[in-house]
Every structure is written in C-alpha cells, then in structure tokens.
CSV table of C-alpha atoms in Angstrom, one decimal:
chain,number,residue,atom,x,y,z
A,1,LEU,CA,1.6,0.0,19.6
A,2,LEU,CA,2.2,-1.7,16.3
A,3,SER,CA,4.3,-2.1,13.6
A,4,LEU,CA,5.7,-0.6,10.5
A,5,GLY,CA,5.0,-2.7,8.8
A,6,LYS,CA,1.1,-2.8,9.2
A,7,TYR,CA,1.3,1.2,8.1
A,8,HIS,CA,3.0,0.5,5.0
A,9,GLN,CA,0.3,-2.8,4.1
A,10,ALA,CA,-2.2,0.3,5.2
A,11,LEU,CA,-0.7,3.3,3.5
A,12,SER,CA,-0.4,0.3,0.3
A,13,HIS,CA,-4.5,-0.7,0.7
A,14,PHE,CA,-5.5,3.1,0.6
A,15,SER,CA,-3.2,3.1,-2.3
A,16,TYR,CA,-5.4,0.7,-4.5
A,17,HIS,CA,-8.6,2.1,-2.8
A,18,TYR,CA,-8.0,5.9,-3.8
A,19,THR,CA,-7.1,5.0,-7.1
A,20,ASN,CA,-10.6,2.3,-7.5
A,21,GLY,CA,-8.2,-0.5,-8.0
A,22,GLN,CA,-5.6,1.1,-11.4
A,23,HIS,CA,-2.9,1.2,-8.4
A,24,LEU,CA,-0.9,-0.4,-6.2
A,25,LEU,CA,2.0,1.4,-3.9
A,26,CYS,CA,4.5,-1.5,-2.1
A,27,ASP,CA,7.9,-2.7,-1.5
A,28,LEU,CA,7.7,0.2,1.0
A,29,GLN,CA,10.1,0.6,3.2
A,30,GLY,CA,11.4,4.1,5.1
A,31,GLY,CA,11.6,4.5,9.3
A,32,GLY,CA,9.1,6.6,11.7
A,33,TYR,CA,10.5,9.3,13.0
A,34,ASP,CA,8.2,11.9,15.9
A,35,THR,CA,7.6,13.4,13.5
A,36,HIS,CA,7.1,11.9,10.2
A,37,TYR,CA,8.1,8.7,8.2
A,38,ILE,CA,10.7,8.4,5.6
A,39,LEU,CA,9.9,5.5,2.6
A,40,THR,CA,12.4,4.8,0.8
A,41,ASP,CA,12.4,2.7,-2.8
A,42,PRO,CA,8.9,2.6,-3.2
A,43,ALA,CA,7.4,0.6,-6.4
A,44,VAL,CA,3.7,1.8,-8.3
A,45,LEU,CA,2.4,-1.6,-9.7
A,46,SER,CA,-0.3,-0.9,-12.4
A,47,VAL,CA,-2.9,-2.6,-14.5
A,48,ASP,CA,-1.6,-1.8,-17.3
A,49,LYS,CA,1.4,-2.5,-16.1
A,50,LYS,CA,3.2,1.6,-16.9
A,51,PHE,CA,5.7,2.1,-14.5
A,52,GLY,CA,8.8,0.1,-15.4
A,53,SER,CA,10.0,-2.8,-14.8
A,54,THR,CA,9.0,-3.2,-11.4
A,55,ASP,CA,5.6,-3.1,-12.1
A,56,GLY,CA,4.1,-6.6,-12.1
A,57,GLY,CA,0.5,-5.5,-13.1
A,58,ARG,CA,-2.4,-7.8,-11.8
A,59,PRO,CA,-0.5,-10.6,-11.0
A,60,MET,CA,2.0,-9.2,-7.6
A,61,MET,CA,-1.7,-6.8,-7.0
A,62,GLU,CA,-2.8,-10.5,-6.2
A,63,ASN,CA,-0.2,-11.4,-4.0
A,64,PHE,CA,-0.2,-8.5,-2.6
A,65,PHE,CA,-3.4,-9.0,-1.4
A,66,ALA,CA,-2.9,-12.8,-0.5
A,67,HIS,CA,-0.6,-12.0,1.6
A,68,MET,CA,-1.8,-9.0,3.9
A,69,PHE,CA,-3.6,-8.6,7.2
A,70,LEU,CA,-5.9,-6.6,7.2
A,71,GLY,CA,-6.1,-5.7,10.2
A,72,VAL,CA,-7.0,-2.5,11.9
A,73,VAL,CA,-5.0,0.1,10.1
A,74,CYS,CA,-6.2,-1.0,7.5
A,75,PHE,CA,-10.1,-0.7,8.3
A,76,ASN,CA,-9.8,2.7,9.9
A,77,VAL,CA,-7.7,3.9,7.1
A,78,LEU,CA,-10.3,2.3,4.6
A,79,CYS,CA,-13.3,4.2,6.0
A,80,LEU,CA,-11.5,7.9,5.8
A,81,ILE,CA,-12.1,7.5,1.6
A,82,ILE,CA,-15.6,5.4,1.8
C-alpha cells in the first residue's frame, strides 16, 4: 500500500495538468478514512500569483516538481486525463 503522501502528490500533479499548467494544488495535509479523505489547509499556486500570500507562483511550482516523486499513482492519474 502506498503512503498517503504519494496520493497527495498525484492529486497535485493532476491539478497542474488539468489546468494546463496554470494552477497547482499543493501543501496537502489531512487523513484517509474508510470511505473518504479529508484535506485541510491546501494552498493553490498560479502562474499569475492570484491566490494571495501563499501563492508562490511559477517558482514554487518548479520547486514542487523538482522534489516530487513521479510514481505509479501519478502515472495512473495522468492516464485518466490524457
């Protein structure tokens, strides 16, 4: 079983591709339950930095991708949008 963090990264990666590289949902925290997940206090990054003080723009998007793990979860999620 993969760690919850891998699913968080996959959701972030999905958000980037779903928005054609304009936004990235990140800083995902929360927990998994039998039937659902609860995510708390997410941040959204955008190319034009329109989401307030936590929106680090493209530099933070690049930082996310420099440190993320592109694994089987990301591959399966991306197959849904390609």
